[in-house]
Coordinates of C-alpha atoms in Angstrom, one line a residue:
M19 CA 0.0 0.0 0.0
K20 CA 1.4 3.4 -1.0
L21 CA 1.8 5.8 1.9
N22 CA 3.3 9.2 2.3
L23 CA 6.3 9.3 4.6
A24 CA 4.4 11.2 7.3
E25 CA 1.8 8.4 7.6
A26 CA 4.5 5.8 7.3
A27 CA 6.4 7.3 10.2
I28 CA 3.2 7.3 12.3
G29 CA 2.4 3.7 11.5
A30 CA 6.0 2.6 12.1
G31 CA 6.3 4.5 15.4
A32 CA 9.2 6.4 14.0
V33 CA 10.3 10.1 13.8
L34 CA 10.6 11.6 10.4
E35 CA 13.7 13.7 9.8
A36 CA 14.8 15.1 6.5
P37 CA 17.5 17.4 5.0
Y38 CA 16.6 21.1 4.9
A39 CA 16.7 20.8 1.1
I40 CA 13.7 18.4 1.2
S41 CA 11.0 20.7 2.6
N42 CA 8.1 18.4 1.6
A43 CA 9.5 15.1 3.0
G44 CA 6.3 14.1 4.7
A45 CA 4.5 14.3 1.3
L46 CA 6.9 12.0 -0.5
I47 CA 5.3 8.6 -1.3
A48 CA 6.7 5.2 -0.5
Q49 CA 5.9 3.1 -3.6
G50 CA 6.9 -0.1 -1.8
Y51 CA 8.9 -1.5 1.0
S52 CA 12.2 -3.4 1.1
I53 CA 14.8 -4.9 3.5
D54 CA 17.2 -5.8 0.7
S55 CA 19.3 -3.1 -0.9
R56 CA 20.2 -5.6 -3.8
T57 CA 16.6 -5.8 -5.0
I58 CA 15.2 -2.4 -3.9
A59 CA 13.2 -0.6 -6.5
P60 CA 13.1 3.2 -7.1
G61 CA 10.7 4.9 -4.7
E62 CA 10.7 2.1 -2.0
L63 CA 11.2 2.7 1.7
F64 CA 14.2 0.8 3.0
F65 CA 14.2 -0.8 6.4
A66 CA 17.7 -1.2 7.8
V67 CA 17.0 -4.4 9.7
R68 CA 19.6 -6.5 11.4
G69 CA 19.9 -10.2 10.6
D70 CA 22.1 -13.0 12.0
R71 CA 24.8 -12.3 9.4
F72 CA 24.2 -8.7 8.3
D73 CA 23.2 -5.2 9.5
G74 CA 21.0 -3.3 7.1
H75 CA 22.6 0.0 8.2
D76 CA 25.7 -1.1 6.3
F77 CA 23.7 -1.0 3.1
V78 CA 21.8 2.3 3.4
T79 CA 24.0 3.9 0.9
A80 CA 23.4 1.0 -1.5
A81 CA 19.7 1.4 -1.0
I82 CA 19.9 5.1 -1.8
E83 CA 21.8 4.3 -5.0
G84 CA 19.0 1.9 -5.8
G85 CA 16.5 4.7 -5.6
A86 CA 15.1 4.4 -2.0
V87 CA 12.8 7.3 -1.2
A88 CA 13.8 7.1 2.5
A89 CA 15.3 4.7 5.1
V90 CA 14.1 3.5 8.5
V91 CA 17.1 3.3 10.8
S92 CA 17.9 2.7 14.4
R93 CA 18.2 5.7 16.7
L94 CA 21.5 4.3 18.0
K95 CA 22.9 4.0 14.5
V96 CA 22.2 7.5 13.1
A97 CA 25.5 9.0 14.1
M98 CA 27.4 6.1 12.5
L99 CA 25.7 6.5 9.1
P100 CA 27.8 7.8 6.1
D101 CA 27.2 11.3 4.9
A102 CA 25.5 10.0 1.8
A103 CA 22.7 8.5 4.0
L104 CA 21.8 11.9 5.3
A105 CA 20.8 13.1 1.8
I106 CA 17.4 11.4 2.0
P107 CA 14.7 11.5 4.7
L108 CA 15.2 9.1 7.6
L109 CA 12.5 7.5 9.7
I110 CA 14.3 7.1 13.1
A111 CA 13.0 4.2 15.2
E112 CA 14.2 2.2 18.2
D113 CA 14.4 -0.9 16.0
P114 CA 13.8 -1.0 12.2
L115 CA 12.4 -4.6 12.4
T116 CA 9.8 -3.6 15.1
A117 CA 9.0 -0.5 12.9
L118 CA 8.5 -2.8 9.9
Q119 CA 6.1 -5.0 11.9
S120 CA 4.2 -2.0 13.3
L121 CA 3.8 -0.4 9.9
A122 CA 2.5 -3.7 8.6
T123 CA -0.1 -3.9 11.3
H124 CA -1.1 -0.3 10.6
V125 CA -1.6 -1.1 6.9
R126 CA -3.5 -4.2 7.8
R127 CA -5.9 -2.3 10.0
Q128 CA -6.3 0.5 7.5
W129 CA -7.2 -2.1 4.8
G130 CA -9.6 -3.7 7.2
K131 CA -10.8 -6.7 5.3
R132 CA -10.6 -10.5 5.9
I133 CA -7.3 -12.2 6.4
V134 CA -6.9 -16.0 6.2
A135 CA -3.8 -17.4 7.8
V136 CA -2.4 -20.8 7.0
T137 CA 0.1 -22.8 9.1
G138 CA 1.2 -26.4 9.6
S139 CA 4.2 -28.7 9.7
A140 CA 3.9 -29.7 6.1
G141 CA 2.0 -28.5 3.0
K142 CA 1.3 -25.0 4.2
T143 CA 2.6 -23.3 1.1
T144 CA 0.6 -25.5 -1.2
T145 CA -2.4 -25.1 1.0
K146 CA -2.0 -21.4 0.9
E147 CA -2.0 -21.6 -2.8
A148 CA -5.0 -23.8 -2.9
V149 CA -7.0 -21.5 -0.6
A150 CA -6.1 -18.4 -2.6
T151 CA -6.9 -20.2 -5.9
A152 CA -10.3 -21.4 -4.7
L153 CA -11.2 -17.9 -3.4
S154 CA -10.0 -16.3 -6.6
A155 CA -13.1 -17.8 -8.3
K156 CA -15.1 -14.9 -6.7
F157 CA -12.7 -12.5 -5.1
H158 CA -9.7 -10.3 -5.9
V159 CA -7.2 -12.1 -3.6
H160 CA -3.8 -11.0 -2.2
K161 CA -1.6 -14.0 -1.2
S162 CA 1.8 -14.1 0.3
K163 CA 4.6 -14.7 -2.2
G164 CA 6.3 -18.1 -2.0
N165 CA 6.8 -19.0 1.6
L166 CA 7.6 -15.6 3.0
N167 CA 6.1 -16.5 6.3
N168 CA 8.4 -15.3 9.1
N169 CA 8.8 -12.0 11.1
Y170 CA 10.4 -10.3 8.1
G171 CA 8.5 -11.9 5.2
L172 CA 5.0 -11.7 6.7
P173 CA 5.1 -7.9 7.3
L174 CA 6.4 -7.3 3.8
Q175 CA 3.5 -9.2 2.4
L176 CA 1.0 -7.2 4.5
L177 CA 2.5 -4.0 3.1
K178 CA 1.6 -5.2 -0.4
L179 CA -2.1 -5.0 0.5
E180 CA -4.1 -2.6 -1.8
P181 CA -7.6 -1.2 -1.5
E182 CA -8.8 -3.4 -4.4
H183 CA -7.9 -6.6 -2.6
E184 CA -11.0 -8.2 -1.2
I185 CA -9.4 -10.9 0.9
A186 CA -5.8 -11.9 1.8
V187 CA -4.3 -15.4 2.3
L188 CA -1.0 -15.4 4.3
E189 CA 1.3 -18.2 5.4
M190 CA 2.7 -18.4 8.9
G191 CA 5.8 -20.4 9.7
M192 CA 7.6 -21.2 12.9
N193 CA 10.5 -23.1 14.4
H194 CA 10.0 -22.1 18.0
S195 CA 7.0 -21.6 20.3
G196 CA 5.6 -18.1 20.4
E197 CA 6.4 -17.3 16.8
I198 CA 2.9 -17.8 15.4
E199 CA 1.4 -15.9 18.3
A200 CA 3.8 -13.0 17.4
L201 CA 2.9 -13.2 13.7
A202 CA -0.8 -13.2 14.5
R203 CA -0.4 -10.0 16.5
I204 CA 1.0 -8.4 13.4
A205 CA -1.5 -9.8 10.8
V206 CA -4.6 -10.0 13.0
P207 CA -6.1 -12.9 11.1
D208 CA -9.9 -13.5 11.0
W209 CA -9.8 -17.1 9.8
G210 CA -7.1 -19.7 10.3
V211 CA -6.2 -23.0 8.6
V212 CA -4.0 -25.6 10.2
T213 CA -2.8 -28.5 8.0
N214 CA -1.0 -30.9 10.3
V215 CA 1.4 -31.4 13.2
G216 CA 4.6 -33.2 12.2
T217 CA 8.2 -33.4 13.2
A218 CA 9.6 -30.4 11.3
H219 CA 11.9 -28.4 13.7
I220 CA 11.4 -31.0 16.4
E221 CA 14.9 -30.3 17.7
N222 CA 13.6 -27.0 19.1
F223 CA 10.9 -28.7 21.2
A224 CA 11.9 -30.6 24.3
D225 CA 8.5 -32.3 24.5
G226 CA 8.5 -33.3 20.8
Q227 CA 5.3 -33.2 18.8
A228 CA 3.2 -32.1 21.7
G229 CA 5.2 -28.9 21.9
I230 CA 4.9 -28.4 18.1
A231 CA 1.1 -28.9 18.4
R232 CA 0.9 -26.2 21.1
A233 CA 2.9 -23.9 18.8
K234 CA 0.6 -24.5 15.9
F235 CA -2.5 -24.0 18.1
E236 CA -1.3 -20.4 18.7
L237 CA -3.0 -19.5 15.4
V238 CA -6.3 -20.8 16.5
A239 CA -5.9 -19.1 19.9
S240 CA -5.3 -15.8 18.1
L241 CA -8.5 -15.9 16.1
P242 CA -11.4 -13.6 17.2
G243 CA -14.6 -15.0 18.7
N244 CA -16.4 -14.6 15.4
G245 CA -13.5 -16.1 13.5
I246 CA -13.4 -19.5 11.8
A247 CA -10.8 -22.3 12.3
F248 CA -10.4 -24.7 9.4
L249 CA -8.9 -27.9 10.8
N250 CA -7.6 -31.1 9.3
C251 CA -9.9 -33.8 10.6
D252 CA -7.4 -36.6 9.9
D253 CA -4.5 -35.2 12.0
P254 CA -4.6 -36.5 15.6
Y255 CA -3.4 -33.2 17.0
V256 CA -5.1 -30.7 14.7
S257 CA -8.5 -32.5 15.0
Q258 CA -8.5 -31.6 18.7
F259 CA -7.8 -27.9 18.2
G260 CA -11.5 -26.9 18.0
R261 CA -12.3 -28.0 21.5
D262 CA -11.1 -24.8 23.2
F263 CA -12.0 -22.4 20.4
A264 CA -15.1 -20.2 20.9
G265 CA -15.6 -19.4 17.2
K266 CA -16.8 -21.6 14.4
V267 CA -14.9 -24.8 13.5
V268 CA -14.9 -26.3 10.0
Y269 CA -13.2 -29.7 9.6
Y270 CA -11.9 -31.0 6.3
G271 CA -10.3 -34.3 5.3
R272 CA -11.2 -38.0 4.9
G273 CA -12.7 -38.7 8.3
P274 CA -16.4 -38.7 9.3
C275 CA -16.0 -35.3 11.0
A276 CA -15.0 -33.7 7.7
N277 CA -17.2 -31.5 5.5
P278 CA -15.9 -31.1 2.8
Q279 CA -14.9 -34.7 2.9
I280 CA -12.6 -36.8 0.6
L281 CA -14.6 -39.9 -0.4
S282 CA -11.7 -41.3 -2.5
A283 CA -8.4 -40.0 -4.0
I284 CA -6.4 -41.9 -6.6
E285 CA -3.3 -40.7 -8.3
D286 CA -2.1 -41.6 -11.8
A287 CA -0.1 -39.9 -14.5
E288 CA -2.9 -37.5 -15.2
G289 CA -3.0 -36.2 -11.7
V290 CA -4.9 -36.7 -8.4
H291 CA -8.5 -37.7 -8.9
I292 CA -10.7 -36.8 -6.0
H293 CA -14.3 -37.7 -5.3
L294 CA -15.6 -35.5 -2.6
R295 CA -18.7 -34.5 -0.7
A296 CA -19.5 -30.9 0.4
G297 CA -22.8 -30.5 2.3
E298 CA -25.3 -32.6 0.3
R299 CA -23.4 -32.4 -2.9
E300 CA -20.9 -34.9 -4.4
T301 CA -18.6 -34.0 -7.2
N302 CA -15.1 -34.7 -8.6
L303 CA -11.9 -32.8 -8.9
T304 CA -8.7 -33.6 -10.7
L305 CA -5.6 -31.9 -9.4
Q306 CA -2.5 -31.3 -11.6
L307 CA -0.2 -31.9 -8.6
L308 CA 2.0 -34.7 -7.5
G309 CA 0.9 -36.7 -4.4
V310 CA -2.4 -37.9 -3.0
H311 CA -1.6 -35.8 0.1
N312 CA -2.5 -32.7 -2.0
A313 CA -6.1 -33.8 -1.8
L314 CA -6.1 -32.6 1.8
N315 CA -4.7 -29.3 0.7
A316 CA -7.4 -28.9 -1.9
M317 CA -10.1 -29.7 0.7
A318 CA -8.8 -26.8 2.8
G319 CA -9.1 -24.5 -0.2
I320 CA -12.7 -25.7 -0.8
A321 CA -13.6 -25.4 2.9
V322 CA -12.5 -21.8 3.0
A323 CA -14.0 -20.9 -0.3
L324 CA -17.4 -22.3 0.6
E325 CA -17.5 -20.3 3.9
A326 CA -16.6 -17.2 1.9
G327 CA -19.6 -17.7 -0.4
V328 CA -17.8 -19.2 -3.5
D329 CA -19.8 -21.7 -5.5
L330 CA -18.5 -25.2 -5.2
E331 CA -18.2 -25.9 -8.9
A332 CA -16.4 -22.5 -9.4
A333 CA -13.9 -23.4 -6.7
I334 CA -13.3 -26.8 -8.3
V335 CA -12.7 -25.3 -11.8
A336 CA -10.2 -22.9 -10.2
L337 CA -8.4 -25.7 -8.3
S338 CA -8.2 -27.9 -11.4
A339 CA -5.8 -25.4 -12.9
L340 CA -3.5 -25.1 -9.8
S341 CA 0.0 -26.0 -10.7
A342 CA 3.1 -27.0 -8.7
G343 CA 5.3 -24.2 -7.4
D344 CA 9.0 -23.9 -8.0
K345 CA 10.8 -27.1 -6.8
R346 CA 7.6 -28.3 -5.2
G347 CA 6.6 -31.3 -7.2
E348 CA 7.7 -30.2 -10.7
I349 CA 7.9 -32.9 -13.3
L350 CA 11.0 -32.7 -15.5
A351 CA 12.0 -34.8 -18.5
I352 CA 15.8 -35.3 -18.7
R353 CA 17.6 -37.8 -20.9
G354 CA 14.5 -40.0 -21.3
A355 CA 14.0 -40.2 -17.5
T356 CA 11.4 -38.4 -15.4
I357 CA 12.6 -36.3 -12.5
L358 CA 10.1 -35.4 -9.7
N359 CA 11.7 -32.2 -8.4
D360 CA 10.5 -31.7 -4.9
S361 CA 13.8 -30.3 -3.7
Y362 CA 12.6 -27.1 -2.1
N363 CA 12.3 -28.6 1.4
S364 CA 11.7 -31.8 3.3
N365 CA 10.5 -33.3 6.5
P366 CA 9.7 -37.0 7.4
E367 CA 5.9 -36.7 6.8
A368 CA 6.3 -35.1 3.4
L369 CA 9.0 -37.4 2.4
R370 CA 7.0 -40.5 3.2
S371 CA 4.1 -39.2 1.3
M372 CA 6.2 -38.5 -1.8
I373 CA 7.8 -41.9 -1.6
L374 CA 4.3 -43.3 -2.1
T375 CA 3.9 -41.0 -5.1
L376 CA 7.2 -42.3 -6.5
A377 CA 6.1 -45.9 -6.0
A378 CA 2.9 -45.3 -7.9
R379 CA 4.6 -44.0 -11.0
P380 CA 5.2 -46.4 -14.0
A381 CA 9.0 -46.8 -14.4
T382 CA 11.9 -49.0 -15.4
R383 CA 13.5 -48.1 -12.0
R384 CA 12.1 -45.9 -9.2
I385 CA 15.0 -44.0 -7.6
L386 CA 14.8 -42.0 -4.4
V387 CA 17.4 -39.2 -3.9
A388 CA 16.8 -38.0 -0.4
G389 CA 18.7 -35.2 1.2
E390 CA 19.3 -34.9 4.9
M391 CA 16.3 -33.5 6.8
L392 CA 17.5 -30.7 9.1
E393 CA 16.4 -29.5 12.5
M394 CA 15.6 -33.0 13.7
G395 CA 18.0 -32.9 16.6
S396 CA 18.4 -36.1 18.6
H397 CA 15.4 -37.5 16.7
G398 CA 17.3 -37.3 13.4
P399 CA 18.8 -40.8 13.1
D400 CA 15.5 -42.6 13.9
L401 CA 13.4 -40.3 11.7
H402 CA 15.7 -40.8 8.8
A403 CA 15.9 -44.6 9.3
A404 CA 12.1 -44.7 9.4
C405 CA 12.0 -43.1 5.9
G406 CA 14.5 -45.6 4.6
R407 CA 12.3 -48.4 5.8
A408 CA 9.3 -46.7 4.2
A409 CA 11.1 -46.6 0.9
A410 CA 11.8 -50.3 1.1
E411 CA 8.2 -51.1 2.0
A412 CA 7.0 -49.1 -0.9
G413 CA 9.1 -51.1 -3.3
I414 CA 11.6 -48.3 -4.4
D415 CA 14.3 -49.9 -6.5
L416 CA 17.3 -47.7 -5.5
V417 CA 17.9 -45.2 -2.6
V418 CA 20.5 -42.5 -2.6
G419 CA 21.0 -40.5 0.6
V420 CA 22.7 -37.1 0.5
R421 CA 24.6 -35.6 3.4
G422 CA 24.6 -36.1 7.2
N423 CA 21.8 -38.0 8.8
A424 CA 20.7 -39.3 5.4
E425 CA 23.2 -42.0 6.0
Y426 CA 20.7 -43.6 8.5
L427 CA 18.1 -43.6 5.7
V428 CA 20.5 -45.4 3.4
T429 CA 21.5 -47.9 6.0
A430 CA 17.8 -48.8 6.8
A431 CA 17.0 -49.2 3.2
A432 CA 20.0 -51.4 2.5
T433 CA 19.2 -53.5 5.6
A434 CA 15.8 -54.1 4.1
G435 CA 17.4 -55.3 0.9
V436 CA 17.3 -52.2 -1.3
P437 CA 20.4 -51.2 -3.2
A438 CA 21.5 -47.9 -1.7
A439 CA 24.3 -45.4 -1.8
F440 CA 25.3 -42.5 0.5
L441 CA 26.8 -39.3 -1.0
P442 CA 28.4 -36.3 0.8
D443 CA 26.6 -33.4 -0.9
A444 CA 24.4 -32.2 -3.8
E445 CA 27.2 -31.9 -6.3
A446 CA 28.1 -35.5 -5.7
A447 CA 24.4 -36.4 -6.2
G448 CA 24.4 -34.6 -9.5
N449 CA 27.5 -36.4 -10.7
W450 CA 26.0 -39.7 -9.6
L451 CA 22.9 -39.0 -11.6
K452 CA 25.0 -38.0 -14.6
A453 CA 26.7 -41.4 -14.5
N454 CA 23.7 -43.6 -13.5
L455 CA 20.5 -42.2 -14.9
Q456 CA 18.8 -44.3 -17.5
A457 CA 15.9 -43.8 -19.9
G458 CA 12.7 -44.9 -18.2
D459 CA 13.8 -44.1 -14.7
V460 CA 11.6 -42.1 -12.4
V461 CA 13.6 -40.2 -9.8
L462 CA 12.3 -38.3 -6.8
I463 CA 14.6 -35.6 -5.5
K464 CA 13.8 -34.3 -2.1
G465 CA 15.7 -32.8 0.8
S466 CA 15.9 -29.9 3.3
R467 CA 16.5 -26.4 1.9
G468 CA 20.0 -26.3 3.3
V469 CA 21.1 -29.4 1.3
H470 CA 20.5 -27.5 -2.0
L471 CA 19.5 -30.6 -4.0
E472 CA 18.3 -28.4 -6.8
R473 CA 22.1 -28.2 -7.6
A474 CA 22.0 -31.9 -8.5
I475 CA 19.4 -31.3 -11.1
E476 CA 21.3 -28.3 -12.5
I477 CA 24.4 -30.5 -12.9
L478 CA 22.3 -33.2 -14.6
Q479 CA 20.7 -30.7 -17.0
S480 CA 24.0 -29.1 -17.9
S481 CA 25.7 -32.4 -18.9
P482 CA 25.5 -34.6 -21.9
A483 CA 24.3 -38.1 -21.5
Q484 CA 26.9 -40.6 -20.4
S485 CA 26.9 -44.4 -20.5
P486 CA 25.6 -45.8 -17.2
T487 CA 28.2 -47.2 -14.8
Q488 CA 27.7 -50.1 -12.4
E489 CA 26.5 -49.1 -8.9

């Protein structure tokens, strides 16, 4: 939302100061908002936030060179700024990150319409896309970009709200307790969707999944009394979240408590075919997405859309065109083989689901390339080993583990009789694929973001075919 600097300063809880040469500083308009001097666009307001490895105050000059209209800086850092930084208006705050969040809340309240927040251990980005897509059959929807879902990304997405937007769908992530509660204070959601409670980030919770469940429940607890909680009926934790919520609860999934309810879901090469019931109506939906688990994500989208007044068939038409996001179930054809590129991130629940998807694909060989799943803590070895056993039980022909705890996955698969190999990093995985990939293979590539398994695909794509070598 475009704001003049005077209003931006008020919303951010900052003091506007400007060079004498700029007499109308308060009337200048912020065309957008940024925390990255490398990508800032002319006219944007730059927030000099501090991160774990950087301090935005070191890049104020670069932001000015990029065309920043003004910068939000810390009161303690003003005297240390270079002279060039004093050539533009400054919004002086105690902390630029807090100012960013305060301004986001100001814009959200000025906008004043419905916000739907989505969280969960797995599938929240796809669910956010499904919710936004189903709602778009009737409304002008603003949705958060990618998975910008933390205390930096969420405020930046709120600042993109415009008067013409009729509803907003935002993703909320967390890796510690209290984070979703803090994000909810910024976004003030009206409705909330919770997908599941898994083991992602379990190393940060001394009491395991129970602690993760309490952290996810923070979204439901933040909703107003007239709000709506959309809960996955099939998840043993999430299905209980409605007990202590005073507002309306809508359950979705396969179980008898669900409405909308999945009556059947079958995956083939054409997509995921869902037969569903919503109210007294039964109908069908085919998703152009990998994995039967996406049927649950689609049900969340339908549940929210129906409550918002979208016609069921209109929502289904919209969802039938939903496509996979970048590195989130993309299907690539390389050297006569099929690559299932799900390399953006991983956790045990998502990996086991995608193993079933791989197992269902017609192939000469089904190969799993599984990167280490991070933030598992002391649970890591057992959780990786369980995924190795799941691969063996699903009939996967070959398992390749990449980095760290993925060695336990490889060992478990090999113990169960599956040919397996362990590699140290993504580059080694790319070179292994170069040497071993055969026409007719179907390969699932999945790992935590920090493993960068997309690099393996890049190496494979950039290299000519070679004769296969023995494993």
